[in-house]
Short mmCIF file of C-alpha atoms in Angstrom, two decimals:
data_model
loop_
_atom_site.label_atom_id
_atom_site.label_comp_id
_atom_site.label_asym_id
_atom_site.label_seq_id
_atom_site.Cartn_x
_atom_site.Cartn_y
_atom_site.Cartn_z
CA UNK A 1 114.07 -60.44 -143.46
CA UNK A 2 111.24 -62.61 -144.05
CA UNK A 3 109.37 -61.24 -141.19
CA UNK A 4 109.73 -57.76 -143.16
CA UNK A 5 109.18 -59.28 -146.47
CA UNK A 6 105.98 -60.40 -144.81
CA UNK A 7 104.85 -57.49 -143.59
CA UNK A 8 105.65 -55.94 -146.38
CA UNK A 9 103.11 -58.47 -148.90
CA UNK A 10 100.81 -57.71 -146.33
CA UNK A 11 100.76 -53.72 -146.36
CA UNK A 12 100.00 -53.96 -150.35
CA UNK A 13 97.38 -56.20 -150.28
CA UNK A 14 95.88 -53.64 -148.00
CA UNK A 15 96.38 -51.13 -150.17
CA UNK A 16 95.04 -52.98 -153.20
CA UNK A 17 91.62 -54.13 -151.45
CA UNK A 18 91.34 -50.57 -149.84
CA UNK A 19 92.19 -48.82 -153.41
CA UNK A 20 89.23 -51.33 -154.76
CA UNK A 21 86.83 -50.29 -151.86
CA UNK A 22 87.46 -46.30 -152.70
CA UNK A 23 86.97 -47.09 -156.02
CA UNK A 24 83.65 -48.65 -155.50
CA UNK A 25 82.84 -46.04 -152.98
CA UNK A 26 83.69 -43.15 -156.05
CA UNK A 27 81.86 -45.31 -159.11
CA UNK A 28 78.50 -44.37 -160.28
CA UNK A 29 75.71 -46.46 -159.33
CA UNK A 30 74.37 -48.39 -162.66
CA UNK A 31 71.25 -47.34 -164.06
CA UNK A 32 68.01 -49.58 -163.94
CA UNK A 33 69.26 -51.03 -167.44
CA UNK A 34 72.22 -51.72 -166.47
CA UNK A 35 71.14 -53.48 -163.25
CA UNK A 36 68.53 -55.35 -165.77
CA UNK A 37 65.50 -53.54 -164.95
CA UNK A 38 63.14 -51.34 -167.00
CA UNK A 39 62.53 -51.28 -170.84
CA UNK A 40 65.13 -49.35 -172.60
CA UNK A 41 62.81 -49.49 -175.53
CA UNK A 42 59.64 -47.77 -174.45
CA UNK A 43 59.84 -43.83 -176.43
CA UNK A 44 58.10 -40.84 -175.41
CA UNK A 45 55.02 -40.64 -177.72
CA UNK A 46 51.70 -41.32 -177.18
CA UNK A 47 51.59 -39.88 -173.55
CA UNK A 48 48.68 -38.84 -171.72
CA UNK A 49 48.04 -36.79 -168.21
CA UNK A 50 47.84 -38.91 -165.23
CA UNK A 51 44.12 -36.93 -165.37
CA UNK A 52 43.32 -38.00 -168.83
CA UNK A 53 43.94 -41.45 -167.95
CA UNK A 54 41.68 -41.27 -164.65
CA UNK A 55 38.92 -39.44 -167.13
CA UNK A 56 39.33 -42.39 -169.86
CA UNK A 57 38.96 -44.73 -167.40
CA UNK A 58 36.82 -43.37 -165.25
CA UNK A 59 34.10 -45.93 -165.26
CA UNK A 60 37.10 -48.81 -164.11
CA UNK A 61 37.97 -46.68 -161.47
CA UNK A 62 34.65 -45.63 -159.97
CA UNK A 63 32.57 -48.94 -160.34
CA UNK A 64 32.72 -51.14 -156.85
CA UNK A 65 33.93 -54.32 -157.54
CA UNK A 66 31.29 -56.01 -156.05
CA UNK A 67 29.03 -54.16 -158.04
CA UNK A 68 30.42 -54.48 -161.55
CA UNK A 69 33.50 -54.73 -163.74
CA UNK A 70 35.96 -52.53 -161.97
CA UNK A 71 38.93 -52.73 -164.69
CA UNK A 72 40.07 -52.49 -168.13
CA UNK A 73 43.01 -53.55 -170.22
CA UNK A 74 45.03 -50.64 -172.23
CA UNK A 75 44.38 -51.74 -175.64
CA UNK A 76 46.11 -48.66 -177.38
CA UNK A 77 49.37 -47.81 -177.29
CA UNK A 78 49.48 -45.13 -174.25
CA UNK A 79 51.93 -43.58 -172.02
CA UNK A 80 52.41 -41.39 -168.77
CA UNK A 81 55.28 -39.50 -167.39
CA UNK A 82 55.31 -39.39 -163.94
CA UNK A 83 57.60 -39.15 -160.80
CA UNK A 84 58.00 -41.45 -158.04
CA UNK A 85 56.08 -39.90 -155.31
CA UNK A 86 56.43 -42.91 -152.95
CA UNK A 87 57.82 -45.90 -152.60
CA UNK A 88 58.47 -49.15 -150.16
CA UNK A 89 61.59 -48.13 -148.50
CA UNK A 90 60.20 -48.51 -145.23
CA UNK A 91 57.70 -51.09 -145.37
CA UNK A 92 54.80 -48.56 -144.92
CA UNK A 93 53.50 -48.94 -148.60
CA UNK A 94 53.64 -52.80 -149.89
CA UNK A 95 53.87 -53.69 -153.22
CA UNK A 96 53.22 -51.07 -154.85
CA UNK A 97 54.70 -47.85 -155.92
CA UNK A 98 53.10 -44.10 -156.04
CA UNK A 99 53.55 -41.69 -159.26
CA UNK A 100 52.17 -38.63 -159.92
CA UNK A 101 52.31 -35.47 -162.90
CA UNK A 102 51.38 -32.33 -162.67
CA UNK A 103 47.89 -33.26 -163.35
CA UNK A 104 47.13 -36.24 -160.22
CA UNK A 105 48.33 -39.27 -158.68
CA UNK A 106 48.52 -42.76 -159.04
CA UNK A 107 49.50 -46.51 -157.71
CA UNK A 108 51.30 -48.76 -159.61
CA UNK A 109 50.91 -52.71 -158.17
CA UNK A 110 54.16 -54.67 -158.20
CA UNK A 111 54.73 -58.07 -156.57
CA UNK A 112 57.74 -57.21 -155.58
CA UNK A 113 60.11 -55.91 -152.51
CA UNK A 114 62.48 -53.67 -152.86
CA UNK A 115 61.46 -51.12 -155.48
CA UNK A 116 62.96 -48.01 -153.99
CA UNK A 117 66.31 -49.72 -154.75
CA UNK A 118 65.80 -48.59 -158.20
CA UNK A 119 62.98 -46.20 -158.18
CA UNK A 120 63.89 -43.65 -155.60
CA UNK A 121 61.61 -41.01 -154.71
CA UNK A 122 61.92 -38.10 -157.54
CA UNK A 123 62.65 -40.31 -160.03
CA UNK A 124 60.85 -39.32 -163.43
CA UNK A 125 59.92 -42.67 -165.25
CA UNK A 126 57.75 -43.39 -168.41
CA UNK A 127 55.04 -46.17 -167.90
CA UNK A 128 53.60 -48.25 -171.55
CA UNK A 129 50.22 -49.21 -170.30
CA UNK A 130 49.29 -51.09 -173.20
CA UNK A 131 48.50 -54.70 -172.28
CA UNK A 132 48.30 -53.83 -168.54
CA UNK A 133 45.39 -52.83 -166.61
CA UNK A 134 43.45 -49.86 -165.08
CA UNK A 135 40.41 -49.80 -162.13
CA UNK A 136 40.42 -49.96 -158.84
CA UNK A 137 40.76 -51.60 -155.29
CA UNK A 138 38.64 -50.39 -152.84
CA UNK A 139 37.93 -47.40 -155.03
CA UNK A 140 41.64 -46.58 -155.04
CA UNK A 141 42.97 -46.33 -158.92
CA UNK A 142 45.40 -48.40 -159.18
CA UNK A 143 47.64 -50.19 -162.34
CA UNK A 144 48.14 -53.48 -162.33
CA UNK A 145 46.69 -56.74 -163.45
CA UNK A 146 43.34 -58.46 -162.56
CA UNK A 147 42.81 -60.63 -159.30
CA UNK A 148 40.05 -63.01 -158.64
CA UNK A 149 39.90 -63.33 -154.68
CA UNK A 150 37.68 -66.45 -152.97
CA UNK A 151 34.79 -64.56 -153.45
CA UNK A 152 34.55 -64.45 -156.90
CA UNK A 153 35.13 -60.78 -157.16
CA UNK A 154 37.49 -59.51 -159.43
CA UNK A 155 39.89 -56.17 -158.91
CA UNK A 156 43.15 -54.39 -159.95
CA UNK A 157 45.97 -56.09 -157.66
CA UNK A 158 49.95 -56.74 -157.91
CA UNK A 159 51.62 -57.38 -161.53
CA UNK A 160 54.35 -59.44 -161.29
CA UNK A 161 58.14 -58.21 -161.38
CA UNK A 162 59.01 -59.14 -164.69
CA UNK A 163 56.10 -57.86 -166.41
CA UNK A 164 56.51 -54.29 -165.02
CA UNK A 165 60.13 -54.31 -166.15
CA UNK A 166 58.98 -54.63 -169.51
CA UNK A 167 56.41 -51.82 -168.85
CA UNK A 168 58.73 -48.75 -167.39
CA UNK A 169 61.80 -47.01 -168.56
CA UNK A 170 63.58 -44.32 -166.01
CA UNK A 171 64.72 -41.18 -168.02
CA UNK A 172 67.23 -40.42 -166.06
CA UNK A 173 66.14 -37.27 -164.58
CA UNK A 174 65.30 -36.77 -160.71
CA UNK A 175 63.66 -33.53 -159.21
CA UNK A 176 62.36 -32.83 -155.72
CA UNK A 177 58.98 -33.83 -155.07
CA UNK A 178 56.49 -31.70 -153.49
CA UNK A 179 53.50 -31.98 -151.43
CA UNK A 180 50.24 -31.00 -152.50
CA UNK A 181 48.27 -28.76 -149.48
CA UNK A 182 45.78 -30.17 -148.01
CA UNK A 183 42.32 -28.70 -147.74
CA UNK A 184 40.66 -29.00 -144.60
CA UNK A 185 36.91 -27.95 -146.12
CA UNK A 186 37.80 -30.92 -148.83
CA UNK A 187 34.63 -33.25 -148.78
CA UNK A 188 35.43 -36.31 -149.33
CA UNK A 189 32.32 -38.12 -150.39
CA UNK A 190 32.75 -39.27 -153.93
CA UNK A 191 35.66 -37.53 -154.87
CA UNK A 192 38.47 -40.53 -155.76
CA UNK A 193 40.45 -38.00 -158.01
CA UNK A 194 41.50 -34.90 -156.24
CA UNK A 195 44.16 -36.30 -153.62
CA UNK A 196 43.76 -39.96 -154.47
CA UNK A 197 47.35 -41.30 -155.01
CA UNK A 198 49.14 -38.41 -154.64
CA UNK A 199 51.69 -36.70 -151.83
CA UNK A 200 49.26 -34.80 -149.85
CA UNK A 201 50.62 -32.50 -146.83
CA UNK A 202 48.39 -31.65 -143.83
CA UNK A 203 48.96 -29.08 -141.34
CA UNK A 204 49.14 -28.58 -137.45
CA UNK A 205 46.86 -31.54 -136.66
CA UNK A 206 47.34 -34.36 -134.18
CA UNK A 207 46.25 -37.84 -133.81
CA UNK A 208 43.42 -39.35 -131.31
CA UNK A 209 45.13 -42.05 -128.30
CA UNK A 210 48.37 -40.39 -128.99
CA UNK A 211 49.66 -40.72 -125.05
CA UNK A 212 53.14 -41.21 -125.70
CA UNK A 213 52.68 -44.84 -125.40
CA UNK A 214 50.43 -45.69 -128.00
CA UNK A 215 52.85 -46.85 -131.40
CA UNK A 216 52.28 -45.99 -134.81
CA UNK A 217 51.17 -49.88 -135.40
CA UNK A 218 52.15 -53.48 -133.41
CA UNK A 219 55.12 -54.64 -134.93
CA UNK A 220 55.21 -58.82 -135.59
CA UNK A 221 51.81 -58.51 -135.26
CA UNK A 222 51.43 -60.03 -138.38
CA UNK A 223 49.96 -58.66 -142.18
CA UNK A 224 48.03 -55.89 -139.85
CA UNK A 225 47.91 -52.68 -139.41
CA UNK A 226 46.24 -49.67 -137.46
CA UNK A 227 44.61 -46.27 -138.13
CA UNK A 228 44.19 -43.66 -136.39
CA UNK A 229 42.06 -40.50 -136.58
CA UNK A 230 42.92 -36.78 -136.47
CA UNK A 231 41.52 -35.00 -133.73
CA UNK A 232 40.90 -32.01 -136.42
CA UNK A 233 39.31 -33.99 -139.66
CA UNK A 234 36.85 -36.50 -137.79
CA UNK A 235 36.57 -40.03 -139.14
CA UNK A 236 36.95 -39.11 -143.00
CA UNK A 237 40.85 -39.43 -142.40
CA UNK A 238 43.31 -41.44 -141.06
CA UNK A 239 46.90 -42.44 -140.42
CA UNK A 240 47.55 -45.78 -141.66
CA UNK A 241 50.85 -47.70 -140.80
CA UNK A 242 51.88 -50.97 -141.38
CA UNK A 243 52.52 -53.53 -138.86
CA UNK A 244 55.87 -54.51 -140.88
CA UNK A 245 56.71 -50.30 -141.09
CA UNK A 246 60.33 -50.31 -139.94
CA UNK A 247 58.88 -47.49 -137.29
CA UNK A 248 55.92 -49.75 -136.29
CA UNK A 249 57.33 -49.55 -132.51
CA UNK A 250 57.65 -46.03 -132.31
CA UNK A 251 55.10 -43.74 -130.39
CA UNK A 252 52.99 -41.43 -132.01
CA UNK A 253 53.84 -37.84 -131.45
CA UNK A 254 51.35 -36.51 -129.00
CA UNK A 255 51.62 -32.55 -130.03
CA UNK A 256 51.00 -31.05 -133.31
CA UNK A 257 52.79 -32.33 -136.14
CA UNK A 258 52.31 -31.46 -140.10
CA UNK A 259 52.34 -35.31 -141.68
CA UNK A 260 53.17 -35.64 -145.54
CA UNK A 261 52.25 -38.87 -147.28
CA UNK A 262 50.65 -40.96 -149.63
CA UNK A 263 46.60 -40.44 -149.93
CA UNK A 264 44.79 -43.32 -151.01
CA UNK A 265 40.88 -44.10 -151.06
CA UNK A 266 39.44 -47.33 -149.49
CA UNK A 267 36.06 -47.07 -150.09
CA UNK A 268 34.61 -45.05 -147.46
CA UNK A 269 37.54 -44.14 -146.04
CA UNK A 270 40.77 -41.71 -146.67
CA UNK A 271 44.69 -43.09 -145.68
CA UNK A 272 47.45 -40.90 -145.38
CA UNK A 273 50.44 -43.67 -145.79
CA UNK A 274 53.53 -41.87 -144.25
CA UNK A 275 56.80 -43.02 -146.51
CA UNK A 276 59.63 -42.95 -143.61
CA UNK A 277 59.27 -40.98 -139.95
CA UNK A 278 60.38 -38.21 -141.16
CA UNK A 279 57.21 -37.35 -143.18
CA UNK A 280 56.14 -36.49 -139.90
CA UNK A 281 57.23 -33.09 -138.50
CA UNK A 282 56.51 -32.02 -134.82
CA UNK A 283 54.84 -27.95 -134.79
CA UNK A 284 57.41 -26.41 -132.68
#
């Protein structure tokens, strides 16, 4: 009997921990104010385009920053809507975050890991710039606050966590995010605002070395990371991968393949910043 009496304890406590898993499984996941992130108090007026705040700004974001002051501090109370057009969920874009409207793209700078956790791809959020900072690194516009590196040279870089909580407020709303087309005529000499920061889709190309042993970076090869060219856009564009990507290891595809990704500017130069693999599709 107490054998039985035993077995019996037993068989309800496993029904009570697996009725508490299922119910975990079937509950909501909070929201970001909830989990203690975002502002719940930021509203909805005062918001510009994502284009009107490149054109405000425009002398931040086009001046070198070895040539001159290349940001400015939102002194007014103003606001963008955006989505989240890319995130770090794979370790291919650090510290930072993409958005874009309907009007351009975007990088946010945050000190953190971990965003997509609570700004997943689609997600529509509302950014109060006021008190933070707009400009540029390498040319790139970017959000954030100011860095001075070793140099002397000062440039947008990384905000810290806690300030960007207090500076972004999730609606609520999600939608699918789509690619913009890219143009293979595009020239790319000065011209920072047409793709730069947004999710930019490019068509039946490949990539130069791709042998089928050549990887899409070197994985522990420390804060690295490698471009490569398109055989089809010569040296104006490139793929660039992190060497802490989760898919560092992996060989590039050596056919044709339609890659969707981030576009950023670094000076001279154009990166397409892939989110996870499969923002690269083989042409069958």
């Amino acid at each position: 009997m107490k054998t039985f009496h035993h077995i019996m304890v037993l068989a309800l406590a496993c029904c009570v921990a697996t009725g508490c898993m299922d119910g975990d499984w079937d509950a909501q996941q909070p929201t970001a104010e909830q989990a203690g992130v975002g502002n719940k108090d930021i509203d909805e007026s005062n918001i510009i385009t994502i284009a009107e705040l490149k054109d405000r700004y425009k002398t931040a974001i086009t001046t070198d920053y070895r040539d001159g002051k290349a940001y400015a501090q939102v002194a007014e109370d103003t606001k963008i809507k955006a989505m989240v057009t890319g995130n770090d969920i794979q370790g291919n874009l650090y510290n930072e975050l993409a958005v874009a409207d309907a009007t351009g793209g975007i990088v946010i700078a945050v000190a953190e890991g971990g965003l997509f956790g609570t700004l997943p791809v689609g997600a529509e959020i509302i950014i109060d710039l006021k008190g933070l900072y707009v400009g540029n690194y390498g040319l790139q516009a970017e959000i954030g606050t100011p860095y001075t590196n070793a140099s002397g040279a000062t440039y947008v870089s990384r905000m810290s966590r806690a300030l960007w909580n207090q500076h972004f407020r999730l609606t609520g709303k999600t939608q699918t995010v789509e690619p913009v087309a890219f143009d293979k005529n595009w020239k790319p000499a000065n011209d920072g605002l047409t793709y730069g920061g947004r999710l930019v889709k490019l068509t039946n190309v490949s990539l130069k070395g791709a042998d089928g042993k050549a990887t899409y970076a070197t994985p522990g090869g420390g804060g690295g990371s490698k471009s490569v060219y398109f055989n089809e856009l010569g040296n104006s564009v490139m793929l660039y991968t992190s060497n802490y990507a989760d898919f560092a290891a992996n060989p590039l595809p050596t056919g044709k393949i339609n890659v969707t990704g981030i576009m950023k500017r670094y000076n001279r130069t154009w990166e397409i910043i892939i989110r996870t693999l499969d923002d690269v599709e083989e042409v069958k």
